[in-house]
XYZ file of N, CA and C in Angstrom:
369
model
N 8.997 -8.352 11.051
C 9.140 -7.041 10.432
C 8.010 -6.138 10.927
N 8.372 -4.969 11.397
C 7.361 -3.998 11.812
C 7.211 -2.946 10.731
N 5.959 -2.595 10.451
C 5.658 -1.619 9.410
C 4.847 -0.481 10.007
N 5.140 0.732 9.580
C 4.411 1.898 10.064
C 4.021 2.762 8.871
N 2.708 2.934 8.686
C 2.207 3.775 7.599
C 2.060 5.217 8.067
N 2.162 6.119 7.125
C 1.920 7.541 7.392
C 1.519 8.212 6.089
N 1.025 9.446 6.208
C 0.699 10.228 5.023
C -0.770 10.339 4.708
N -1.604 9.644 5.460
C -3.027 9.750 5.217
C -3.565 11.111 5.636
N -4.827 11.357 5.289
C -5.433 12.623 5.660
C -6.703 12.870 4.884
N -7.160 14.115 4.957
C -8.375 14.539 4.267
C -7.982 15.324 3.023
N -8.564 14.962 1.891
C -8.256 15.620 0.630
C -9.537 15.748 -0.180
N -9.600 16.743 -1.024
C -10.774 16.930 -1.875
C -10.691 16.030 -3.109
N -11.823 15.785 -3.694
C -11.885 15.016 -4.939
C -10.938 15.623 -5.972
N -10.167 14.754 -6.607
C -9.195 15.207 -7.589
C -7.823 15.482 -7.024
N -7.711 15.474 -5.721
C -6.439 15.752 -5.072
C -5.523 14.545 -5.044
N -4.366 14.725 -4.407
C -3.346 13.681 -4.347
C -2.844 13.511 -2.920
N -2.390 12.326 -2.636
C -1.718 12.018 -1.380
C -0.605 11.018 -1.660
N 0.447 11.066 -0.849
C 1.473 10.042 -0.912
C 1.584 9.373 0.449
N 1.316 8.101 0.453
C 1.449 7.316 1.677
C 2.851 6.728 1.755
N 3.338 6.575 2.968
C 4.633 5.952 3.210
C 4.468 4.760 4.128
N 5.313 3.777 3.921
C 5.330 2.577 4.756
C 6.787 2.335 5.139
N 7.096 2.595 6.395
C 8.470 2.451 6.878
C 8.637 1.108 7.572
N 9.731 0.412 7.266
C 9.970 -0.926 7.812
C 11.135 -0.930 8.788
N 11.065 -1.863 9.730
C 12.096 -1.938 10.765
C 13.283 -2.790 10.361
N 13.116 -3.681 9.383
C 14.164 -4.636 9.058
C 15.288 -3.994 8.263
N 16.507 -4.437 8.518
C 17.664 -3.898 7.792
C 17.839 -4.537 6.429
N 17.161 -5.687 6.202
C 17.262 -6.354 4.905
C 15.964 -6.154 4.139
N 15.490 -4.948 4.126
C 14.209 -4.620 3.535
C 14.140 -4.975 2.066
N 15.262 -4.945 1.366
C 15.258 -5.239 -0.062
C 14.865 -6.677 -0.353
N 14.851 -7.515 0.676
C 14.449 -8.900 0.485
C 12.957 -9.127 0.594
N 12.204 -8.091 0.860
C 10.778 -8.245 1.120
C 9.914 -7.525 0.086
N 9.019 -8.286 -0.517
C 7.967 -7.657 -1.313
C 6.971 -7.003 -0.356
N 6.293 -5.990 -0.816
C 5.334 -5.257 0.014
C 4.039 -5.036 -0.764
N 2.958 -5.185 -0.078
C 1.659 -4.916 -0.680
C 0.940 -3.792 0.041
N 0.113 -3.084 -0.698
C -0.803 -2.096 -0.115
C -2.230 -2.621 -0.256
N -2.972 -2.489 0.803
C -4.372 -2.877 0.816
C -5.181 -1.720 1.396
N -6.487 -1.789 1.206
C -7.349 -0.785 1.827
C -8.649 -1.438 2.271
N -9.248 -0.820 3.274
C -10.517 -1.334 3.780
C -11.436 -0.166 4.098
N -12.545 -0.143 3.402
C -13.568 0.877 3.638
C -14.562 0.349 4.667
N -15.277 1.217 5.349
C -16.246 0.769 6.353
C -17.268 -0.193 5.763
N -17.444 -1.314 6.418
C -18.427 -2.294 5.980
C -18.009 -3.137 4.798
N -16.765 -2.970 4.350
C -16.288 -3.733 3.198
C -15.078 -4.576 3.563
N -14.795 -5.548 2.722
C -13.634 -6.395 2.954
C -12.355 -5.653 2.548
N -11.269 -6.095 3.137
C -9.977 -5.530 2.778
C -9.648 -5.941 1.351
N -9.167 -4.992 0.548
C -8.896 -5.282 -0.849
C -7.490 -4.860 -1.249
N -6.965 -5.580 -2.214
C -5.620 -5.301 -2.727
C -5.614 -3.994 -3.500
N -4.549 -3.229 -3.311
C -4.368 -1.972 -4.027
C -3.175 -2.065 -4.978
N -2.013 -2.398 -4.429
C -0.783 -2.438 -5.233
C 0.264 -3.263 -4.515
N 1.226 -3.771 -5.283
C 2.322 -4.520 -4.697
C 3.611 -4.215 -5.427
N 4.723 -4.436 -4.736
C 6.024 -4.164 -5.330
C 7.019 -5.190 -4.827
N 7.884 -5.657 -5.711
C 8.883 -6.652 -5.342
C 9.974 -6.022 -4.480
N 10.804 -6.872 -3.893
C 11.871 -6.386 -3.035
C 12.841 -5.454 -3.747
N 13.116 -5.746 -5.000
C 14.036 -4.911 -5.784
C 13.369 -3.648 -6.309
N 12.031 -3.686 -6.357
C 11.297 -2.565 -6.933
C 11.087 -2.687 -8.432
N 11.605 -3.751 -9.028
C 11.540 -3.881 -10.488
C 10.181 -4.384 -10.969
N 9.441 -5.038 -10.078
C 8.134 -5.583 -10.454
C 7.049 -4.947 -9.607
N 5.999 -4.506 -10.266
C 4.850 -3.927 -9.560
C 3.565 -4.566 -10.059
N 2.549 -4.461 -9.224
C 1.242 -5.006 -9.568
C 0.184 -4.071 -9.006
N -0.916 -3.928 -9.750
C -1.974 -3.010 -9.330
C -3.341 -3.660 -9.501
N -4.258 -3.255 -8.658
C -5.654 -3.598 -8.893
C -6.070 -2.924 -10.198
N -6.787 -3.657 -11.014
C -7.142 -3.147 -12.343
C -7.839 -1.794 -12.280
N -8.694 -1.623 -11.294
C -9.501 -0.403 -11.211
C -8.675 0.817 -10.820
N -7.434 0.598 -10.353
C -6.617 1.705 -9.865
C -5.442 2.037 -10.781
N -5.231 1.227 -11.796
C -4.123 1.479 -12.713
C -4.251 2.865 -13.336
N -3.132 3.561 -13.383
C -3.119 4.887 -13.970
C -3.304 6.005 -12.962
N -3.880 5.701 -11.798
C -4.051 6.716 -10.768
C -3.095 6.511 -9.588
N -2.784 5.262 -9.279
C -1.930 4.942 -8.134
C -0.590 4.419 -8.641
N 0.469 4.779 -7.949
C 1.808 4.314 -8.286
C 2.536 3.889 -7.015
N 3.061 2.674 -7.037
C 3.829 2.175 -5.898
C 5.312 2.235 -6.235
N 6.115 2.603 -5.256
C 7.566 2.681 -5.441
C 8.234 2.407 -4.099
N 9.544 2.283 -4.121
C 10.251 2.036 -2.869
C 11.652 2.612 -2.907
N 12.158 2.917 -1.726
C 13.532 3.364 -1.536
C 14.130 2.438 -0.470
N 14.855 1.436 -0.903
C 15.370 0.447 0.044
C 16.403 1.045 0.994
N 17.114 2.064 0.556
C 18.082 2.709 1.449
C 17.377 3.347 2.644
N 16.149 3.809 2.416
C 15.356 4.411 3.491
C 14.394 3.402 4.107
N 14.408 2.175 3.594
C 13.508 1.124 4.093
C 12.060 1.589 4.066
N 11.666 2.189 2.962
C 10.335 2.777 2.848
C 9.716 2.458 1.488
N 8.437 2.134 1.529
C 7.636 1.957 0.321
C 6.617 3.078 0.272
N 6.338 3.553 -0.933
C 5.421 4.678 -1.109
C 4.232 4.274 -1.970
N 3.129 4.934 -1.744
C 1.959 4.791 -2.604
C 1.503 6.191 -2.975
N 1.766 6.570 -4.222
C 1.317 7.861 -4.722
C -0.086 7.697 -5.286
N -1.004 8.502 -4.776
C -2.400 8.398 -5.185
C -2.834 9.725 -5.791
N -3.216 9.688 -7.045
C -3.636 10.889 -7.765
C -5.095 10.788 -8.180
N -5.666 11.922 -8.534
C -7.061 11.975 -8.993
C -7.986 11.225 -8.049
N -7.845 11.512 -6.781
C -8.598 10.768 -5.772
C -10.091 11.010 -5.872
N -10.834 9.960 -5.535
C -12.293 9.974 -5.603
C -12.855 9.626 -4.225
N -14.082 10.018 -3.959
C -14.674 9.659 -2.656
C -14.649 8.156 -2.382
N -14.769 7.351 -3.418
C -14.737 5.900 -3.221
C -13.356 5.368 -2.845
N -12.346 6.212 -2.883
C -11.020 5.818 -2.406
C -10.894 5.959 -0.888
N -11.908 6.510 -0.264
C -11.897 6.669 1.188
C -11.819 5.306 1.874
N -10.817 5.133 2.714
C -10.591 3.850 3.386
C -9.398 3.987 4.322
N -9.202 2.971 5.129
C -7.943 2.829 5.862
C -6.994 2.050 4.961
N -5.815 2.583 4.771
C -4.816 1.968 3.900
C -3.744 1.291 4.749
N -3.437 0.058 4.381
C -2.461 -0.744 5.106
C -1.334 -1.183 4.172
N -0.124 -1.249 4.703
C 0.934 -1.937 3.986
C 1.224 -3.242 4.725
N 1.744 -4.207 3.983
C 1.968 -5.531 4.543
C 3.125 -6.200 3.822
N 3.737 -7.165 4.510
C 4.808 -7.922 3.900
C 4.809 -9.332 4.457
N 5.650 -10.173 3.920
C 5.720 -11.542 4.384
C 6.990 -12.189 3.884
N 7.313 -13.346 4.433
C 8.537 -14.043 4.048
C 8.476 -14.536 2.610
N 7.284 -14.912 2.172
C 7.127 -15.335 0.781
C 5.743 -14.912 0.314
N 5.693 -14.043 -0.670
C 4.433 -13.605 -1.243
C 4.329 -14.169 -2.648
N 3.512 -15.219 -2.794
C 3.359 -15.852 -4.090
C 2.413 -15.101 -5.000
N 1.475 -14.418 -4.389
C 0.449 -13.700 -5.133
C 0.160 -12.395 -4.392
N 0.471 -11.277 -4.994
C 0.273 -9.985 -4.320
C -1.158 -9.803 -3.827
N -2.126 -10.371 -4.580
C -3.536 -10.183 -4.256
C -3.979 -10.983 -3.031
N -3.185 -11.965 -2.643
C -3.610 -12.911 -1.620
C -3.269 -12.419 -0.223
N -4.295 -12.033 0.540
C -4.070 -11.514 1.887
C -3.352 -12.527 2.754
N -3.651 -13.803 2.566
C -3.060 -14.843 3.436
C -1.556 -14.977 3.252
N -0.997 -14.430 2.181
C 0.442 -14.505 1.953
C 1.216 -13.507 2.810
N 0.524 -12.566 3.416
C 1.164 -11.515 4.191
C 1.061 -11.844 5.683
N 2.146 -11.708 6.419
C 2.074 -12.003 7.849
C 2.488 -10.836 8.736
N 2.877 -9.723 8.152
C 3.193 -8.530 8.944
C 2.416 -7.358 8.356
N 1.670 -6.685 9.208
C 0.812 -5.583 8.770
C 1.100 -4.339 9.590
N 0.977 -3.189 8.942
C 1.031 -1.938 9.679
C -0.296 -1.666 10.346
N -0.358 -0.546 11.061
C -1.559 -0.216 11.807
C -2.607 0.482 10.946
N -2.214 0.918 9.769
C -3.128 1.571 8.852
C -3.103 3.088 8.976
N -3.454 3.748 7.888
C -3.570 5.202 7.884
C -4.849 5.581 7.140
N -5.596 6.484 7.710
C -6.912 6.854 7.172
C -6.753 7.835 6.016
N -7.439 7.519 4.924
C -7.534 8.435 3.783
C -9.008 8.764 3.587
N -9.324 10.044 3.591
C -10.695 10.478 3.393
C -10.730 11.469 2.241
N -11.558 11.166 1.248
C -11.689 12.030 0.082
C -13.081 12.657 0.111
N -13.130 13.957 0.200
C -14.408 14.657 0.274
C -14.899 15.023 -1.124
N -16.211 15.013 -1.277
C -16.797 15.317 -2.585
C -17.078 16.807 -2.737
């Protein structure tokens, strides 16, 4: 499965962005998808995940209430809506998927990654 992220950019503190993750597979509804981010000098961290049907979602505790993950299987796209952005949200954001994701938080469960999209939040 090939994934391509888009929607990143420069935004001021308090602003919003919506990231998109487009997939190449025609059976996209069979794949759970996770969003991760990596800031300079830091490890890649889990942001949010969504099941293939879209009925189940998971979020990093620190991001609940500000970030929302959703998907449109007809468009083979997963979205990450990010509101009330803070400078500490600055990072490269990646979407990822895999044949079996037992734990959304577990990076090793994902075997297909996008190239990432840069999000920069200015203070």
